[in-house]
Short mmCIF file of C-alpha atoms (C1' of nucleotides) in Angstrom, two decimals:
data_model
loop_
_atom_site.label_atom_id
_atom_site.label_comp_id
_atom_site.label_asym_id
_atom_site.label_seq_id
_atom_site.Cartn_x
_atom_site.Cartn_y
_atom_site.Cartn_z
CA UNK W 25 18.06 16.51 18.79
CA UNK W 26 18.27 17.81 15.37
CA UNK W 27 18.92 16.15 11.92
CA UNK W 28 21.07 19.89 10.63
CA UNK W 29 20.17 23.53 10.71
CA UNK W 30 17.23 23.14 9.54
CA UNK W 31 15.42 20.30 11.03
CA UNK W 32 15.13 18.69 14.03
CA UNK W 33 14.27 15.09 15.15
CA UNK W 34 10.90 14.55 16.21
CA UNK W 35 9.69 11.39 17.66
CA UNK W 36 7.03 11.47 14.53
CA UNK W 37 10.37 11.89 12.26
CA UNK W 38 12.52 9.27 13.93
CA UNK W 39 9.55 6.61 14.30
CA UNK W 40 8.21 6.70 10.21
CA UNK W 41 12.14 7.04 9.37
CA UNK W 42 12.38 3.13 11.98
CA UNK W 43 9.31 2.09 10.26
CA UNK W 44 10.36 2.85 6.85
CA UNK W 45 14.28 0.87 7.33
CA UNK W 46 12.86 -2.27 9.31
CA UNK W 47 11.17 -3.35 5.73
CA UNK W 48 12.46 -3.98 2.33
CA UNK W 49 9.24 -3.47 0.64
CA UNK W 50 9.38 0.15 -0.73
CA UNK W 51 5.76 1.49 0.78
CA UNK W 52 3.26 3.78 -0.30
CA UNK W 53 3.09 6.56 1.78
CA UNK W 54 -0.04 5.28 3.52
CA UNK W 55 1.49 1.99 4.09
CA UNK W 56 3.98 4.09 6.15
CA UNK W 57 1.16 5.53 7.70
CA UNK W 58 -0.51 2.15 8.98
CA UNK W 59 2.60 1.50 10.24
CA UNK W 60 3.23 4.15 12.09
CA UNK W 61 -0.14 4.50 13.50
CA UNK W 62 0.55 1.18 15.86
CA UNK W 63 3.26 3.31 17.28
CA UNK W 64 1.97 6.96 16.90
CA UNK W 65 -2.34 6.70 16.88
CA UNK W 66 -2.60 10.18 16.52
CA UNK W 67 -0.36 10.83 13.80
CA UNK W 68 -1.50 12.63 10.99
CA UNK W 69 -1.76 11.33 7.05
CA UNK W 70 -0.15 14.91 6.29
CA UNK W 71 2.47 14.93 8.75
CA UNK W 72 3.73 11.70 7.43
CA UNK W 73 3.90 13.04 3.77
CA UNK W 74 5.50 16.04 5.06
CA UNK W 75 8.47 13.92 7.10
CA UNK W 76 8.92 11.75 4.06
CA UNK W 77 9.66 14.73 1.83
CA UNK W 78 12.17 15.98 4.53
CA UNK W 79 14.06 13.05 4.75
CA UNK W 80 14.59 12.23 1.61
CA UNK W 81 15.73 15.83 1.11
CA UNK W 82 18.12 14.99 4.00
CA UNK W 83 18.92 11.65 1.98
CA UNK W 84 18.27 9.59 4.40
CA UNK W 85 15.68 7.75 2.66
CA UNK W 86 14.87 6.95 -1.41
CA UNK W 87 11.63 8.09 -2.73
CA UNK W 88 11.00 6.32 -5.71
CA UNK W 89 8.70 8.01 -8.58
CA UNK W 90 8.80 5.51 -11.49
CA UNK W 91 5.94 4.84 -13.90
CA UNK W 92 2.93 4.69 -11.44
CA UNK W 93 1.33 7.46 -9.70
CA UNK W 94 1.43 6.72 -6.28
CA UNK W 95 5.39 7.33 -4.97
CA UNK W 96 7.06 4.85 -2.75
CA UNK W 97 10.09 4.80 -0.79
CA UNK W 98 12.88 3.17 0.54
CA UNK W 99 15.17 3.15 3.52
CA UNK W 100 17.89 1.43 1.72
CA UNK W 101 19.93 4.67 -0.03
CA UNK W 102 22.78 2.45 -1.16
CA UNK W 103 22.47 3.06 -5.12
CA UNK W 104 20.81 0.34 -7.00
CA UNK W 105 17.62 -0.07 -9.31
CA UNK W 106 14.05 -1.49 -8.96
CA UNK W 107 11.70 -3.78 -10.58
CA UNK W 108 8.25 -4.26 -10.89
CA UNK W 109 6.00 -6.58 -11.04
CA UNK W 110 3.32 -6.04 -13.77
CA UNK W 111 0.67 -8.22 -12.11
CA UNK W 112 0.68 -7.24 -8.48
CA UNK W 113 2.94 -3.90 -8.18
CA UNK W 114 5.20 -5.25 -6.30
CA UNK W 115 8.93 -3.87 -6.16
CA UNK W 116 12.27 -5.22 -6.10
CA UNK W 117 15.51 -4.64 -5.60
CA UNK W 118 18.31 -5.06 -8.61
CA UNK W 119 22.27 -5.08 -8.03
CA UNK W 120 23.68 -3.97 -11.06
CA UNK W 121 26.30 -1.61 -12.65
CA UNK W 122 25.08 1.05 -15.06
CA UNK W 123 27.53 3.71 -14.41
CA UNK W 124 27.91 3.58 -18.39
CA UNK W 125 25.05 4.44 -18.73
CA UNK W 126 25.68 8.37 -18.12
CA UNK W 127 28.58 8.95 -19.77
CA UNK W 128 26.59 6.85 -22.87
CA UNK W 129 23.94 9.27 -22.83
CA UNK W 130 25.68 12.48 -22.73
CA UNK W 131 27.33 11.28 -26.54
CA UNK W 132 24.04 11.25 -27.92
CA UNK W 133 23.51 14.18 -29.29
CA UNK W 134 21.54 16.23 -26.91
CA UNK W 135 22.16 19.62 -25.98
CA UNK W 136 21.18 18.87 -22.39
CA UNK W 137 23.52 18.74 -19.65
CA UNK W 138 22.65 14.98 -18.62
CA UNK W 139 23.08 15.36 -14.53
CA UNK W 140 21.14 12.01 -13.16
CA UNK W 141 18.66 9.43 -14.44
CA UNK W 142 15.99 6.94 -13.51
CA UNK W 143 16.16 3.47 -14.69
CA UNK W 144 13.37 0.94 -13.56
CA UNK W 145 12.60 -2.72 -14.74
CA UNK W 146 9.19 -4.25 -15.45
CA UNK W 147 8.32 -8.22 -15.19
CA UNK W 148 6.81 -10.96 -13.29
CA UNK W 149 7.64 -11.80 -9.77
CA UNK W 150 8.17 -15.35 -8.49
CA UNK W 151 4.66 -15.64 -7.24
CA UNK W 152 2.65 -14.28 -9.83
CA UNK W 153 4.74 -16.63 -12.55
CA UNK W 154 3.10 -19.50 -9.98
CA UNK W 155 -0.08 -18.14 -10.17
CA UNK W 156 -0.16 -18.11 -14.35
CA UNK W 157 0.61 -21.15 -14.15
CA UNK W 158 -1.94 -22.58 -11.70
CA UNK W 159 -4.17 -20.82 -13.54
CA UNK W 160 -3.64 -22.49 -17.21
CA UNK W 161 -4.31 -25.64 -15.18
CA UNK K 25 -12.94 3.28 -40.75
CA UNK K 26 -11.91 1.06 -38.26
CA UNK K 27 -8.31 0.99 -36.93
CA UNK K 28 -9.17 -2.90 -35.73
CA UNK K 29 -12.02 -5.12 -34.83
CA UNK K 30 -12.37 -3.27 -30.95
CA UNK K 31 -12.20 0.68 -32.27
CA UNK K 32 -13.22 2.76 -35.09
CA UNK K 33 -11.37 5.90 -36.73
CA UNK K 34 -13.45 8.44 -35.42
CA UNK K 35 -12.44 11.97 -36.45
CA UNK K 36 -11.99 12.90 -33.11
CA UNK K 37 -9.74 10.43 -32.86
CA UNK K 38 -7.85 11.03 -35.81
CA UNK K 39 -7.21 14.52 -35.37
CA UNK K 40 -5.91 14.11 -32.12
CA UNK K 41 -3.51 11.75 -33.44
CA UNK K 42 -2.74 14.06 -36.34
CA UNK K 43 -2.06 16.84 -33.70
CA UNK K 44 0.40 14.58 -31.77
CA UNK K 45 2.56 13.62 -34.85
CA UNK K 46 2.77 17.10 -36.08
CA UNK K 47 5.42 17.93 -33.09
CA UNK K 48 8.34 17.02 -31.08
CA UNK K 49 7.41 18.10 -27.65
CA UNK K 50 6.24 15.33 -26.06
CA UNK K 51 2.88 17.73 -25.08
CA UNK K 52 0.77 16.90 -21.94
CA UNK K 53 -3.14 15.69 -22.24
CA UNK K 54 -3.86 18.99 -21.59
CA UNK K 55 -1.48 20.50 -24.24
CA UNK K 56 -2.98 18.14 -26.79
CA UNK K 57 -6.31 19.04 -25.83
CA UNK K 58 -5.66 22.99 -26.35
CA UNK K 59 -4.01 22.14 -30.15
CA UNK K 60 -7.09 19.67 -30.46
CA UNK K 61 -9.63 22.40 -29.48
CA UNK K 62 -8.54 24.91 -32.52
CA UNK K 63 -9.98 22.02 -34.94
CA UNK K 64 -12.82 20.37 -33.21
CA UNK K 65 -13.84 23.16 -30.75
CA UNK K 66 -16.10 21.60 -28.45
CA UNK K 67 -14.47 18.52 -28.07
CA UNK K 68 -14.17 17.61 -24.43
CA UNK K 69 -10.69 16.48 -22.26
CA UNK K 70 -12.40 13.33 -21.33
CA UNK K 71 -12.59 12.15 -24.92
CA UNK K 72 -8.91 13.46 -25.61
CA UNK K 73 -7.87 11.32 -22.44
CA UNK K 74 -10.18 7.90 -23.71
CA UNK K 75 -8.42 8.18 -27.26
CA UNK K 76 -5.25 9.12 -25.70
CA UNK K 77 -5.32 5.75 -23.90
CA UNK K 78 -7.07 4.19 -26.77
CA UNK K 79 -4.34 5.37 -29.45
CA UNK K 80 -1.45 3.81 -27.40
CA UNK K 81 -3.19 0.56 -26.73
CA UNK K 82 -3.25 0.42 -30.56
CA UNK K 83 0.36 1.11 -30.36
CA UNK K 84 0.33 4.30 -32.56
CA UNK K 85 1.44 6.89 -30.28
CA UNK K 86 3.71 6.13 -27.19
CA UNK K 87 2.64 7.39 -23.61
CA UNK K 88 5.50 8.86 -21.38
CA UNK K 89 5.03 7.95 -17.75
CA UNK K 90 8.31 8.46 -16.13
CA UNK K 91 9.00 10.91 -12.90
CA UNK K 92 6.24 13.60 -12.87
CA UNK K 93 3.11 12.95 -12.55
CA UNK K 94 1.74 14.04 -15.53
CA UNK K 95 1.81 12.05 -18.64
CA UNK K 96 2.91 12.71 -21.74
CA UNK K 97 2.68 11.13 -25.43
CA UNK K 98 4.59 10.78 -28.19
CA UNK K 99 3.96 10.49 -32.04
CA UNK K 100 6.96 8.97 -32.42
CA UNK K 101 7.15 5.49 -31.79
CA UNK K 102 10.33 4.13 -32.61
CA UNK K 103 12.49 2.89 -29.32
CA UNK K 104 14.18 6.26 -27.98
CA UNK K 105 14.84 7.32 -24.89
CA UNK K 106 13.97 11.34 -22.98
CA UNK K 107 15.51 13.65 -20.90
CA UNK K 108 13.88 16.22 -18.75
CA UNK K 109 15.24 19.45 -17.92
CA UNK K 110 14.84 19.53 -13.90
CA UNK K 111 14.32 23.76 -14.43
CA UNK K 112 11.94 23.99 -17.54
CA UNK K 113 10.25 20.06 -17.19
CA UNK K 114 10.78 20.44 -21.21
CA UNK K 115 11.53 16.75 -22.57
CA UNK K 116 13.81 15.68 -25.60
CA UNK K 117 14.80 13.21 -27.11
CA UNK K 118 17.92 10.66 -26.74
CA UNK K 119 19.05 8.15 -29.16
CA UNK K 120 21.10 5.28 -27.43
CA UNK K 121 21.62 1.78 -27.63
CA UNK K 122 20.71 -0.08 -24.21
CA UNK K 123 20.07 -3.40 -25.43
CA UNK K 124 22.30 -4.78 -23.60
CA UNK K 125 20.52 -3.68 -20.61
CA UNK K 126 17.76 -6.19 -20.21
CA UNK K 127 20.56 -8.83 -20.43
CA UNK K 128 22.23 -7.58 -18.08
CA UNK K 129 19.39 -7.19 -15.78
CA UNK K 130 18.19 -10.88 -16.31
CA UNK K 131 21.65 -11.81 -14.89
CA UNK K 132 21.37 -9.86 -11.72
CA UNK K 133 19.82 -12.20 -8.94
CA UNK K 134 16.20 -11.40 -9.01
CA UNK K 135 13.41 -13.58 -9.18
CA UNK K 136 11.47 -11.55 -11.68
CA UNK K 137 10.85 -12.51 -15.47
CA UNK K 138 12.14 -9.18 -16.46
CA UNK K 139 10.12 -8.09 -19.50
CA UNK K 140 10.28 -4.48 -20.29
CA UNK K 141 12.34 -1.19 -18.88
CA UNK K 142 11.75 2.36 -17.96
CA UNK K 143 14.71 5.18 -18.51
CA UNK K 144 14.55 8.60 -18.45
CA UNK K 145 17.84 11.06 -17.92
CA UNK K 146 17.28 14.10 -16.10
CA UNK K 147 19.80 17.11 -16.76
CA UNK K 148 19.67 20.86 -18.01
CA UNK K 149 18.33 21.90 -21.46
CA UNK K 150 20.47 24.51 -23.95
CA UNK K 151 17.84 27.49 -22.48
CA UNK K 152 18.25 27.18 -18.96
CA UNK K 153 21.78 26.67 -18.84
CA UNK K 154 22.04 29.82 -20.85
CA UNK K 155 19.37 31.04 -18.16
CA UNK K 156 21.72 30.69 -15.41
CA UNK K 157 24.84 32.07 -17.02
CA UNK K 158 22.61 35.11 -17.31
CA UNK K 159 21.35 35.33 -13.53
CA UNK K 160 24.65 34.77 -12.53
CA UNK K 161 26.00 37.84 -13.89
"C1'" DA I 15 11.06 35.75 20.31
"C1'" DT I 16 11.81 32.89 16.74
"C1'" DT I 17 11.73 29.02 14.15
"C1'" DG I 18 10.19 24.52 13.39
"C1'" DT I 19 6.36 20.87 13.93
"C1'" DT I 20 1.88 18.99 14.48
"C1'" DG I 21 -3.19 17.48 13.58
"C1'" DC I 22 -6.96 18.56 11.09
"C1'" DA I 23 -9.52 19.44 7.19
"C1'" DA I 24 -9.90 21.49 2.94
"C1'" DA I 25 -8.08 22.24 -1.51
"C1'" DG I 26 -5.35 20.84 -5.38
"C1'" DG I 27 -4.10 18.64 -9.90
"C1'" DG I 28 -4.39 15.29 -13.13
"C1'" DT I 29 -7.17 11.61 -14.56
"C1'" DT I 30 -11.12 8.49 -14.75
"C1'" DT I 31 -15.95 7.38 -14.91
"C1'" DG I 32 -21.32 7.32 -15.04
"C1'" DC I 33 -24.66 8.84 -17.73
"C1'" DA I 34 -27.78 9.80 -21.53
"C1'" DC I 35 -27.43 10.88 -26.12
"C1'" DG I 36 -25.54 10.23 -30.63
"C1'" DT I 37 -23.52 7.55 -34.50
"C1'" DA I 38 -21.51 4.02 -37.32
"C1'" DA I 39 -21.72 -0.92 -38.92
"C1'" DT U 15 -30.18 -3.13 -33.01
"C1'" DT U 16 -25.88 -3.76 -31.35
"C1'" DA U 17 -21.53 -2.04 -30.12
"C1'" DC U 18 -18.88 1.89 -29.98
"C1'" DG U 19 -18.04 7.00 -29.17
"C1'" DT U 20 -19.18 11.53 -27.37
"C1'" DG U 21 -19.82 15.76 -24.14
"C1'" DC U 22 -20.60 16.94 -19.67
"C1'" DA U 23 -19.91 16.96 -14.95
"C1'" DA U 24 -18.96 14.65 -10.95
"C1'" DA U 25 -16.04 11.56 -8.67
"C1'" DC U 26 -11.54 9.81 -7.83
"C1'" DC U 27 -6.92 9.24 -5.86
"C1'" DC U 28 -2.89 10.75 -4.04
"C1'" DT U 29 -0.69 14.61 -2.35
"C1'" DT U 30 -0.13 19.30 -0.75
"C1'" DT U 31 -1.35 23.26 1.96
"C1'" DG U 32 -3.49 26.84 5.29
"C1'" DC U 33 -4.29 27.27 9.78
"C1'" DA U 34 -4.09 27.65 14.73
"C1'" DA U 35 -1.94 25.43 18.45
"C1'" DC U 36 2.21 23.52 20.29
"C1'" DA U 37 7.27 22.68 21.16
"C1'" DA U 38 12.07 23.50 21.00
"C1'" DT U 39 15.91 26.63 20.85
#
DNA sequence: ATTGTTGCAAAGGGTTTGCACGTAA
DNA sequence: TTACGTGCAAACCCTTTGCAACAAT
């Protein structure tokens, strides 16, 4: 029962990894950790950040660490960007092709070797455009 | 002395802002506060953080909140975009045309009024790749 | 035996805030 | 004489870490 060489798959690991793909909502850590604690009481606020860091070092999760402090992450590790909202902090999923956008950046005259980068959108979701507009009313 | 109706031109204020346009480095709150402290010696962080805050509402300096956790600002407020060396955390500076980005966000199937973007590159600085040629050998 | 994992609680780092005092309009 | 700004220190929030006990190879 072991993810590789270095880890193995505890029941802690393999229930906050479940927890983490049945939702599209990209938790907080401690959102993780109310939902884990139905399954797992006894589980520990620490041992959850610890798993998280391991499996998104084994890639089997995103952790996402754009613009606010608090990190969230993701069990859906097919490449694509986020958005979010301005109003309630909610994020988003966003299907689009920036692979440009690399090969852009390394002709602008920096003398860094340009390996990765993080993109992230900012708006309005559906339901808070509702809500401005209830509340002009 | 008043930048607008809400704030006056204090000179704490205004010296930190000097501070931040005299360099490139995209320095920390702390960072400021230490070049701050040679000119108003017993000036204290939590004043350096209020104007700090206070400065970008006002739009003169920008505020760098991508990745890490710490913040950084900017004196320079034209649209650019940075790059952080994942060794060193040092952060330059990238000029690139992504207008077309927002567009082409819009167009991609979310619900969200998209309003604003985030993008940072990550990559290697000149230094540390000469760094690692040198442990290498 | 050795290496990895856990719960707990404390510490950590960066940032914000309450307060009483000071200062400009 | 009101609204804004300051220094100081404590609080804050999220996250990491030290530790002793436990579990798997």
């Amino acid at each position: 029962v072991k993810i590789n060489e270095k880890y193995r798959m505890t029941n802690q690991r393999q229930v906050i990894l479940e927890e983490i793909q049945k939702v599209r909502t990209h938790p907080t850590a401690d959102e993780i950790y109310q939902m884990v604690r139905r399954r797992i009481p006894n589980i520990s606020l620490g041992t959850v950040y610890r798993n998280l860091e391991i499996l998104h070092e084994c890639g089997l999760i995103k952790k996402l660490e754009l613009g606010r402090s608090q990190k969230r992450f993701d069990g859906y590790i097919d490449e694509h960007y986020h958005i979010r909202c301005m109003q309630c902090g909610k994020v988003g999923d966003l299907a689009m092709d920036v692979s440009h956008l690399l090969d852009q950046a390394s002709m602008s005259g920096s003398d860094f070797k340009i390996l990765d980068h993080r993109l992230e959108f900012l708006g309005i979701c559906a339901e808070c455009q509702l809500k401005k507009v209830e509340k002009t009313h």
